[in-house]
JSON list of C-alpha atoms in Angstrom, two decimals:
[
{"chain": "A", "resi": 140, "resn": "UNK", "atom": "CA", "xyz": [-20.30, -22.52, -19.72]},
{"chain": "A", "resi": 141, "resn": "UNK", "atom": "CA", "xyz": [-21.17, -24.10, -16.40]},
{"chain": "A", "resi": 142, "resn": "UNK", "atom": "CA", "xyz": [-24.19, -26.14, -17.40]},
{"chain": "A", "resi": 143, "resn": "UNK", "atom": "CA", "xyz": [-22.94, -29.10, -15.43]},
{"chain": "A", "resi": 144, "resn": "UNK", "atom": "CA", "xyz": [-23.69, -27.27, -12.17]},
{"chain": "A", "resi": 145, "resn": "UNK", "atom": "CA", "xyz": [-26.57, -25.20, -13.49]},
{"chain": "A", "resi": 146, "resn": "UNK", "atom": "CA", "xyz": [-25.22, -21.73, -12.84]},
{"chain": "A", "resi": 147, "resn": "UNK", "atom": "CA", "xyz": [-23.44, -18.90, -14.61]},
{"chain": "A", "resi": 148, "resn": "UNK", "atom": "CA", "xyz": [-19.94, -17.73, -13.70]},
{"chain": "A", "resi": 149, "resn": "UNK", "atom": "CA", "xyz": [-19.22, -14.31, -12.29]},
{"chain": "A", "resi": 150, "resn": "UNK", "atom": "CA", "xyz": [-16.37, -11.83, -12.28]},
{"chain": "A", "resi": 151, "resn": "UNK", "atom": "CA", "xyz": [-15.47, -9.60, -9.40]},
{"chain": "A", "resi": 152, "resn": "UNK", "atom": "CA", "xyz": [-12.98, -6.91, -8.59]},
{"chain": "A", "resi": 153, "resn": "UNK", "atom": "CA", "xyz": [-10.50, -7.97, -5.90]},
{"chain": "A", "resi": 154, "resn": "UNK", "atom": "CA", "xyz": [-11.77, -5.50, -3.27]},
{"chain": "A", "resi": 155, "resn": "UNK", "atom": "CA", "xyz": [-8.14, -4.48, -2.79]},
{"chain": "A", "resi": 156, "resn": "UNK", "atom": "CA", "xyz": [-6.29, -1.31, -3.79]},
{"chain": "A", "resi": 157, "resn": "UNK", "atom": "CA", "xyz": [-4.04, -3.36, -6.05]},
{"chain": "A", "resi": 158, "resn": "UNK", "atom": "CA", "xyz": [-4.26, -6.95, -7.25]},
{"chain": "A", "resi": 159, "resn": "UNK", "atom": "CA", "xyz": [-3.44, -9.26, -10.10]},
{"chain": "A", "resi": 160, "resn": "UNK", "atom": "CA", "xyz": [-5.85, -11.23, -12.24]},
{"chain": "A", "resi": 161, "resn": "UNK", "atom": "CA", "xyz": [-6.76, -14.51, -10.62]},
{"chain": "A", "resi": 162, "resn": "UNK", "atom": "CA", "xyz": [-9.22, -17.34, -10.38]},
{"chain": "A", "resi": 163, "resn": "UNK", "atom": "CA", "xyz": [-11.28, -17.78, -7.25]},
{"chain": "A", "resi": 164, "resn": "UNK", "atom": "CA", "xyz": [-11.80, -21.46, -6.63]},
{"chain": "A", "resi": 165, "resn": "UNK", "atom": "CA", "xyz": [-13.17, -21.37, -3.10]},
{"chain": "A", "resi": 166, "resn": "UNK", "atom": "CA", "xyz": [-16.67, -20.29, -4.03]},
{"chain": "A", "resi": 167, "resn": "UNK", "atom": "CA", "xyz": [-19.71, -22.30, -5.05]},
{"chain": "A", "resi": 168, "resn": "UNK", "atom": "CA", "xyz": [-20.12, -20.16, -8.17]},
{"chain": "A", "resi": 169, "resn": "UNK", "atom": "CA", "xyz": [-17.11, -20.11, -10.52]},
{"chain": "A", "resi": 170, "resn": "UNK", "atom": "CA", "xyz": [-15.71, -16.63, -10.02]},
{"chain": "A", "resi": 171, "resn": "UNK", "atom": "CA", "xyz": [-12.80, -14.87, -11.71]},
{"chain": "A", "resi": 172, "resn": "UNK", "atom": "CA", "xyz": [-11.07, -12.01, -9.96]},
{"chain": "A", "resi": 173, "resn": "UNK", "atom": "CA", "xyz": [-10.03, -9.18, -12.26]},
{"chain": "A", "resi": 174, "resn": "UNK", "atom": "CA", "xyz": [-7.65, -6.30, -11.70]},
{"chain": "A", "resi": 175, "resn": "UNK", "atom": "CA", "xyz": [-9.01, -3.03, -10.31]},
{"chain": "A", "resi": 176, "resn": "UNK", "atom": "CA", "xyz": [-8.31, -1.26, -13.60]},
{"chain": "A", "resi": 177, "resn": "UNK", "atom": "CA", "xyz": [-10.29, -3.84, -15.58]},
{"chain": "A", "resi": 178, "resn": "UNK", "atom": "CA", "xyz": [-13.22, -3.66, -13.17]},
{"chain": "A", "resi": 179, "resn": "UNK", "atom": "CA", "xyz": [-13.29, 0.15, -13.44]},
{"chain": "A", "resi": 180, "resn": "UNK", "atom": "CA", "xyz": [-13.15, -0.05, -17.25]},
{"chain": "A", "resi": 181, "resn": "UNK", "atom": "CA", "xyz": [-16.12, -2.42, -17.32]},
{"chain": "A", "resi": 182, "resn": "UNK", "atom": "CA", "xyz": [-18.02, -0.13, -14.95]},
{"chain": "A", "resi": 183, "resn": "UNK", "atom": "CA", "xyz": [-17.42, 2.84, -17.27]},
{"chain": "A", "resi": 184, "resn": "UNK", "atom": "CA", "xyz": [-18.57, 0.83, -20.29]},
{"chain": "A", "resi": 185, "resn": "UNK", "atom": "CA", "xyz": [-21.75, -0.24, -18.49]},
{"chain": "A", "resi": 186, "resn": "UNK", "atom": "CA", "xyz": [-22.44, 3.33, -17.43]},
{"chain": "A", "resi": 187, "resn": "UNK", "atom": "CA", "xyz": [-22.21, 4.42, -21.08]},
{"chain": "A", "resi": 188, "resn": "UNK", "atom": "CA", "xyz": [-24.76, 1.75, -21.94]},
{"chain": "A", "resi": 189, "resn": "UNK", "atom": "CA", "xyz": [-22.31, -0.34, -23.95]},
{"chain": "A", "resi": 190, "resn": "UNK", "atom": "CA", "xyz": [-23.11, -4.01, -24.38]},
{"chain": "A", "resi": 191, "resn": "UNK", "atom": "CA", "xyz": [-20.40, -6.03, -22.69]},
{"chain": "A", "resi": 192, "resn": "UNK", "atom": "CA", "xyz": [-19.51, -9.54, -23.81]},
{"chain": "A", "resi": 193, "resn": "UNK", "atom": "CA", "xyz": [-16.76, -11.43, -22.08]},
{"chain": "A", "resi": 194, "resn": "UNK", "atom": "CA", "xyz": [-15.21, -14.72, -23.11]},
{"chain": "A", "resi": 195, "resn": "UNK", "atom": "CA", "xyz": [-13.80, -16.21, -19.96]},
{"chain": "A", "resi": 196, "resn": "UNK", "atom": "CA", "xyz": [-11.18, -18.95, -19.81]},
{"chain": "A", "resi": 197, "resn": "UNK", "atom": "CA", "xyz": [-10.42, -20.20, -16.30]},
{"chain": "A", "resi": 198, "resn": "UNK", "atom": "CA", "xyz": [-7.69, -22.73, -15.59]},
{"chain": "A", "resi": 199, "resn": "UNK", "atom": "CA", "xyz": [-7.89, -22.83, -11.82]},
{"chain": "A", "resi": 200, "resn": "UNK", "atom": "CA", "xyz": [-8.22, -26.07, -9.91]},
{"chain": "A", "resi": 201, "resn": "UNK", "atom": "CA", "xyz": [-8.79, -27.04, -6.32]},
{"chain": "A", "resi": 202, "resn": "UNK", "atom": "CA", "xyz": [-6.66, -30.00, -5.35]},
{"chain": "A", "resi": 203, "resn": "UNK", "atom": "CA", "xyz": [-7.22, -32.33, -2.41]},
{"chain": "A", "resi": 204, "resn": "UNK", "atom": "CA", "xyz": [-5.63, -31.30, 0.87]},
{"chain": "A", "resi": 205, "resn": "UNK", "atom": "CA", "xyz": [-2.20, -32.76, 1.53]},
{"chain": "A", "resi": 206, "resn": "UNK", "atom": "CA", "xyz": [-0.01, -32.86, 4.64]},
{"chain": "A", "resi": 207, "resn": "UNK", "atom": "CA", "xyz": [1.85, -29.66, 5.44]},
{"chain": "A", "resi": 208, "resn": "UNK", "atom": "CA", "xyz": [3.37, -28.14, 8.54]},
{"chain": "A", "resi": 209, "resn": "UNK", "atom": "CA", "xyz": [3.49, -24.85, 10.37]},
{"chain": "A", "resi": 210, "resn": "UNK", "atom": "CA", "xyz": [6.98, -23.54, 11.12]},
{"chain": "A", "resi": 211, "resn": "UNK", "atom": "CA", "xyz": [7.58, -22.39, 14.69]},
{"chain": "A", "resi": 212, "resn": "UNK", "atom": "CA", "xyz": [10.59, -20.64, 16.22]},
{"chain": "A", "resi": 213, "resn": "UNK", "atom": "CA", "xyz": [10.35, -19.86, 19.93]},
{"chain": "A", "resi": 214, "resn": "UNK", "atom": "CA", "xyz": [12.66, -17.65, 21.99]},
{"chain": "A", "resi": 215, "resn": "UNK", "atom": "CA", "xyz": [12.20, -18.21, 25.71]},
{"chain": "A", "resi": 216, "resn": "UNK", "atom": "CA", "xyz": [11.49, -15.18, 27.88]},
{"chain": "A", "resi": 217, "resn": "UNK", "atom": "CA", "xyz": [13.70, -14.25, 30.81]},
{"chain": "A", "resi": 218, "resn": "UNK", "atom": "CA", "xyz": [11.26, -13.56, 33.64]},
{"chain": "A", "resi": 219, "resn": "UNK", "atom": "CA", "xyz": [7.79, -14.69, 32.48]},
{"chain": "A", "resi": 220, "resn": "UNK", "atom": "CA", "xyz": [8.53, -17.36, 29.86]},
{"chain": "A", "resi": 221, "resn": "UNK", "atom": "CA", "xyz": [5.00, -18.78, 30.13]},
{"chain": "A", "resi": 222, "resn": "UNK", "atom": "CA", "xyz": [3.63, -15.53, 28.64]},
{"chain": "A", "resi": 223, "resn": "UNK", "atom": "CA", "xyz": [3.81, -15.46, 24.85]},
{"chain": "A", "resi": 224, "resn": "UNK", "atom": "CA", "xyz": [4.09, -12.73, 22.24]},
{"chain": "A", "resi": 225, "resn": "UNK", "atom": "CA", "xyz": [3.15, -14.38, 18.96]},
{"chain": "A", "resi": 226, "resn": "UNK", "atom": "CA", "xyz": [4.39, -12.90, 15.66]},
{"chain": "A", "resi": 227, "resn": "UNK", "atom": "CA", "xyz": [2.85, -14.71, 12.71]},
{"chain": "A", "resi": 228, "resn": "UNK", "atom": "CA", "xyz": [1.81, -14.83, 9.08]},
{"chain": "A", "resi": 229, "resn": "UNK", "atom": "CA", "xyz": [0.99, -17.44, 6.47]},
{"chain": "A", "resi": 230, "resn": "UNK", "atom": "CA", "xyz": [3.32, -19.21, 4.09]},
{"chain": "A", "resi": 231, "resn": "UNK", "atom": "CA", "xyz": [0.88, -20.13, 1.30]},
{"chain": "A", "resi": 232, "resn": "UNK", "atom": "CA", "xyz": [-0.49, -18.01, -1.55]},
{"chain": "A", "resi": 233, "resn": "UNK", "atom": "CA", "xyz": [-3.47, -18.08, -3.88]},
{"chain": "A", "resi": 234, "resn": "UNK", "atom": "CA", "xyz": [-2.90, -15.44, -6.53]},
{"chain": "A", "resi": 235, "resn": "UNK", "atom": "CA", "xyz": [-1.22, -15.86, -9.89]},
{"chain": "A", "resi": 236, "resn": "UNK", "atom": "CA", "xyz": [2.02, -14.58, -8.38]},
{"chain": "A", "resi": 237, "resn": "UNK", "atom": "CA", "xyz": [4.37, -16.47, -6.10]},
{"chain": "A", "resi": 238, "resn": "UNK", "atom": "CA", "xyz": [3.11, -15.02, -2.85]},
{"chain": "A", "resi": 239, "resn": "UNK", "atom": "CA", "xyz": [5.85, -12.38, -2.54]},
{"chain": "A", "resi": 240, "resn": "UNK", "atom": "CA", "xyz": [3.48, -9.75, -1.09]},
{"chain": "A", "resi": 241, "resn": "UNK", "atom": "CA", "xyz": [0.89, -12.14, 0.33]},
{"chain": "A", "resi": 242, "resn": "UNK", "atom": "CA", "xyz": [2.46, -13.22, 2.44]},
{"chain": "A", "resi": 243, "resn": "UNK", "atom": "CA", "xyz": [6.23, -13.72, 2.09]},
{"chain": "A", "resi": 244, "resn": "UNK", "atom": "CA", "xyz": [7.14, -10.03, 2.45]},
{"chain": "A", "resi": 245, "resn": "UNK", "atom": "CA", "xyz": [5.34, -9.53, 5.75]},
{"chain": "A", "resi": 246, "resn": "UNK", "atom": "CA", "xyz": [6.75, -12.82, 7.03]},
{"chain": "A", "resi": 247, "resn": "UNK", "atom": "CA", "xyz": [10.26, -11.54, 6.39]},
{"chain": "A", "resi": 248, "resn": "UNK", "atom": "CA", "xyz": [9.42, -8.40, 8.39]},
{"chain": "A", "resi": 249, "resn": "UNK", "atom": "CA", "xyz": [8.43, -10.59, 11.35]},
{"chain": "A", "resi": 250, "resn": "UNK", "atom": "CA", "xyz": [11.48, -12.79, 10.93]},
{"chain": "A", "resi": 251, "resn": "UNK", "atom": "CA", "xyz": [13.72, -9.73, 10.81]},
{"chain": "A", "resi": 252, "resn": "UNK", "atom": "CA", "xyz": [12.18, -8.36, 14.02]},
{"chain": "A", "resi": 253, "resn": "UNK", "atom": "CA", "xyz": [13.03, -11.61, 15.82]},
{"chain": "A", "resi": 254, "resn": "UNK", "atom": "CA", "xyz": [16.46, -11.68, 14.17]},
{"chain": "A", "resi": 255, "resn": "UNK", "atom": "CA", "xyz": [17.23, -8.15, 15.41]},
{"chain": "A", "resi": 256, "resn": "UNK", "atom": "CA", "xyz": [16.51, -9.24, 18.99]},
{"chain": "A", "resi": 257, "resn": "UNK", "atom": "CA", "xyz": [18.97, -12.09, 18.53]},
{"chain": "A", "resi": 258, "resn": "UNK", "atom": "CA", "xyz": [21.64, -9.95, 16.83]},
{"chain": "A", "resi": 259, "resn": "UNK", "atom": "CA", "xyz": [21.52, -7.38, 19.63]},
{"chain": "A", "resi": 260, "resn": "UNK", "atom": "CA", "xyz": [21.70, -10.06, 22.28]},
{"chain": "A", "resi": 261, "resn": "UNK", "atom": "CA", "xyz": [18.38, -8.98, 23.77]},
{"chain": "A", "resi": 262, "resn": "UNK", "atom": "CA", "xyz": [16.16, -11.38, 25.66]},
{"chain": "A", "resi": 263, "resn": "UNK", "atom": "CA", "xyz": [12.59, -10.26, 26.14]},
{"chain": "A", "resi": 264, "resn": "UNK", "atom": "CA", "xyz": [10.81, -10.80, 29.45]},
{"chain": "A", "resi": 265, "resn": "UNK", "atom": "CA", "xyz": [8.13, -12.85, 27.69]},
{"chain": "A", "resi": 266, "resn": "UNK", "atom": "CA", "xyz": [8.61, -15.67, 25.21]},
{"chain": "A", "resi": 267, "resn": "UNK", "atom": "CA", "xyz": [8.59, -14.45, 21.61]},
{"chain": "A", "resi": 268, "resn": "UNK", "atom": "CA", "xyz": [7.27, -17.00, 19.14]},
{"chain": "A", "resi": 269, "resn": "UNK", "atom": "CA", "xyz": [7.46, -16.65, 15.35]},
{"chain": "A", "resi": 270, "resn": "UNK", "atom": "CA", "xyz": [4.99, -18.83, 13.45]},
{"chain": "A", "resi": 271, "resn": "UNK", "atom": "CA", "xyz": [4.36, -19.31, 9.74]},
{"chain": "A", "resi": 272, "resn": "UNK", "atom": "CA", "xyz": [0.94, -20.84, 9.19]},
{"chain": "A", "resi": 273, "resn": "UNK", "atom": "CA", "xyz": [0.16, -23.13, 6.27]},
{"chain": "A", "resi": 274, "resn": "UNK", "atom": "CA", "xyz": [-3.12, -23.18, 4.33]},
{"chain": "A", "resi": 275, "resn": "UNK", "atom": "CA", "xyz": [-4.41, -19.75, 5.33]},
{"chain": "A", "resi": 276, "resn": "UNK", "atom": "CA", "xyz": [-5.84, -19.05, 1.89]},
{"chain": "A", "resi": 277, "resn": "UNK", "atom": "CA", "xyz": [-7.81, -22.27, 1.43]},
{"chain": "A", "resi": 278, "resn": "UNK", "atom": "CA", "xyz": [-9.27, -22.79, 4.86]},
{"chain": "A", "resi": 279, "resn": "UNK", "atom": "CA", "xyz": [-6.98, -21.63, 7.62]},
{"chain": "A", "resi": 280, "resn": "UNK", "atom": "CA", "xyz": [-6.16, -25.17, 8.68]},
{"chain": "A", "resi": 281, "resn": "UNK", "atom": "CA", "xyz": [-2.68, -24.22, 9.92]},
{"chain": "A", "resi": 282, "resn": "UNK", "atom": "CA", "xyz": [-4.03, -21.59, 12.29]},
{"chain": "A", "resi": 283, "resn": "UNK", "atom": "CA", "xyz": [-6.84, -23.85, 13.48]},
{"chain": "A", "resi": 284, "resn": "UNK", "atom": "CA", "xyz": [-4.38, -26.68, 14.19]},
{"chain": "A", "resi": 285, "resn": "UNK", "atom": "CA", "xyz": [-2.01, -24.33, 16.02]},
{"chain": "A", "resi": 286, "resn": "UNK", "atom": "CA", "xyz": [-4.88, -23.20, 18.25]},
{"chain": "A", "resi": 287, "resn": "UNK", "atom": "CA", "xyz": [-5.78, -26.81, 19.02]},
{"chain": "A", "resi": 288, "resn": "UNK", "atom": "CA", "xyz": [-2.17, -27.72, 19.78]},
{"chain": "A", "resi": 289, "resn": "UNK", "atom": "CA", "xyz": [-1.62, -24.66, 22.00]},
{"chain": "A", "resi": 290, "resn": "UNK", "atom": "CA", "xyz": [-5.09, -24.16, 23.51]},
{"chain": "A", "resi": 291, "resn": "UNK", "atom": "CA", "xyz": [-3.60, -24.40, 27.00]},
{"chain": "A", "resi": 292, "resn": "UNK", "atom": "CA", "xyz": [-1.53, -21.26, 26.26]},
{"chain": "A", "resi": 293, "resn": "UNK", "atom": "CA", "xyz": [-4.31, -18.99, 25.02]},
{"chain": "A", "resi": 294, "resn": "UNK", "atom": "CA", "xyz": [-4.80, -17.22, 28.35]},
{"chain": "A", "resi": 295, "resn": "UNK", "atom": "CA", "xyz": [-1.05, -16.51, 28.46]},
{"chain": "A", "resi": 296, "resn": "UNK", "atom": "CA", "xyz": [-0.83, -15.00, 24.96]},
{"chain": "A", "resi": 297, "resn": "UNK", "atom": "CA", "xyz": [-0.41, -11.33, 25.76]},
{"chain": "A", "resi": 298, "resn": "UNK", "atom": "CA", "xyz": [-0.15, -10.28, 22.11]},
{"chain": "A", "resi": 299, "resn": "UNK", "atom": "CA", "xyz": [-0.88, -12.06, 18.83]},
{"chain": "A", "resi": 300, "resn": "UNK", "atom": "CA", "xyz": [0.34, -10.19, 15.78]},
{"chain": "A", "resi": 301, "resn": "UNK", "atom": "CA", "xyz": [-0.49, -11.31, 12.26]},
{"chain": "A", "resi": 302, "resn": "UNK", "atom": "CA", "xyz": [1.47, -9.79, 9.39]},
{"chain": "A", "resi": 303, "resn": "UNK", "atom": "CA", "xyz": [-0.67, -10.11, 6.26]},
{"chain": "A", "resi": 304, "resn": "UNK", "atom": "CA", "xyz": [-1.05, -6.80, 4.44]},
{"chain": "A", "resi": 305, "resn": "UNK", "atom": "CA", "xyz": [1.97, -6.65, 2.15]},
{"chain": "A", "resi": 306, "resn": "UNK", "atom": "CA", "xyz": [5.05, -4.53, 2.74]},
{"chain": "A", "resi": 307, "resn": "UNK", "atom": "CA", "xyz": [3.68, -1.15, 1.72]},
{"chain": "A", "resi": 308, "resn": "UNK", "atom": "CA", "xyz": [4.37, 2.02, 3.70]},
{"chain": "A", "resi": 309, "resn": "UNK", "atom": "CA", "xyz": [3.39, 1.53, 7.33]},
{"chain": "A", "resi": 310, "resn": "UNK", "atom": "CA", "xyz": [0.04, 3.20, 7.95]},
{"chain": "A", "resi": 311, "resn": "UNK", "atom": "CA", "xyz": [-0.73, 2.02, 11.45]},
{"chain": "A", "resi": 312, "resn": "UNK", "atom": "CA", "xyz": [-1.96, -1.02, 13.33]},
{"chain": "A", "resi": 313, "resn": "UNK", "atom": "CA", "xyz": [-5.33, -2.76, 13.03]},
{"chain": "A", "resi": 314, "resn": "UNK", "atom": "CA", "xyz": [-6.09, -3.80, 16.58]},
{"chain": "A", "resi": 315, "resn": "UNK", "atom": "CA", "xyz": [-8.86, -6.05, 17.88]},
{"chain": "A", "resi": 316, "resn": "UNK", "atom": "CA", "xyz": [-8.56, -5.71, 21.64]},
{"chain": "A", "resi": 317, "resn": "UNK", "atom": "CA", "xyz": [-10.12, -4.38, 24.82]},
{"chain": "A", "resi": 318, "resn": "UNK", "atom": "CA", "xyz": [-10.10, -0.66, 25.62]},
{"chain": "A", "resi": 319, "resn": "UNK", "atom": "CA", "xyz": [-7.42, -1.35, 28.22]},
{"chain": "A", "resi": 320, "resn": "UNK", "atom": "CA", "xyz": [-5.17, -3.01, 25.64]},
{"chain": "A", "resi": 321, "resn": "UNK", "atom": "CA", "xyz": [-5.75, -0.20, 23.15]},
{"chain": "A", "resi": 322, "resn": "UNK", "atom": "CA", "xyz": [-4.75, 2.37, 25.77]},
{"chain": "A", "resi": 323, "resn": "UNK", "atom": "CA", "xyz": [-1.63, 0.38, 26.64]},
{"chain": "A", "resi": 324, "resn": "UNK", "atom": "CA", "xyz": [-0.52, 0.27, 23.02]},
{"chain": "A", "resi": 325, "resn": "UNK", "atom": "CA", "xyz": [-1.38, 3.87, 22.17]},
{"chain": "A", "resi": 326, "resn": "UNK", "atom": "CA", "xyz": [1.88, 5.22, 23.59]},
{"chain": "A", "resi": 327, "resn": "UNK", "atom": "CA", "xyz": [3.97, 2.70, 21.67]},
{"chain": "A", "resi": 328, "resn": "UNK", "atom": "CA", "xyz": [2.37, 3.66, 18.35]},
{"chain": "A", "resi": 329, "resn": "UNK", "atom": "CA", "xyz": [3.81, 7.17, 18.64]},
{"chain": "A", "resi": 330, "resn": "UNK", "atom": "CA", "xyz": [7.09, 5.61, 17.44]},
{"chain": "A", "resi": 331, "resn": "UNK", "atom": "CA", "xyz": [5.44, 5.23, 14.03]},
{"chain": "A", "resi": 332, "resn": "UNK", "atom": "CA", "xyz": [5.23, 9.00, 13.55]},
{"chain": "A", "resi": 333, "resn": "UNK", "atom": "CA", "xyz": [8.93, 9.12, 12.68]},
{"chain": "A", "resi": 334, "resn": "UNK", "atom": "CA", "xyz": [8.15, 7.12, 9.53]},
{"chain": "A", "resi": 335, "resn": "UNK", "atom": "CA", "xyz": [5.04, 9.18, 8.70]},
{"chain": "A", "resi": 336, "resn": "UNK", "atom": "CA", "xyz": [2.62, 6.38, 9.62]}
]
């Protein structure tokens, strides 16, 4: 099947609670992602000692990189405009779908948050910046380029929020921050209790 590169293909479950079938092209070994239900079925068959034969047809391709652009909307803060709150997500997709959950849905949540500030006529003290990154799935080039272009602002970014987990029920916030930052945000997360998060 893959004699030209001297290796055998593999299949893997998506390591997600829910996913579609898909082809994984960003690995050195040709790998097909299968749905959770299919992976569990194969596991049960193997446990029963059944011989499993799979005929695998993969149509995925990796194309050369082409020019693309991040989209940035910035809303200047009133008192400390040099400090930035960054709300972001990515605008590309990899699965067999159209990217509605990964990552268009979460992007719309971020866009709506910024839109609500505008609709209510509110101006935050800090600059709020909404960014959609390109090429997150293939290599993160959009995020890397943004960091290069805005490296002089890194020390002034008081919060960077990435929306990239679908639009399921809110369960909480994954936070990578200092203990001081965690303590500062703990009080604000109590607002999530009203929606059973």
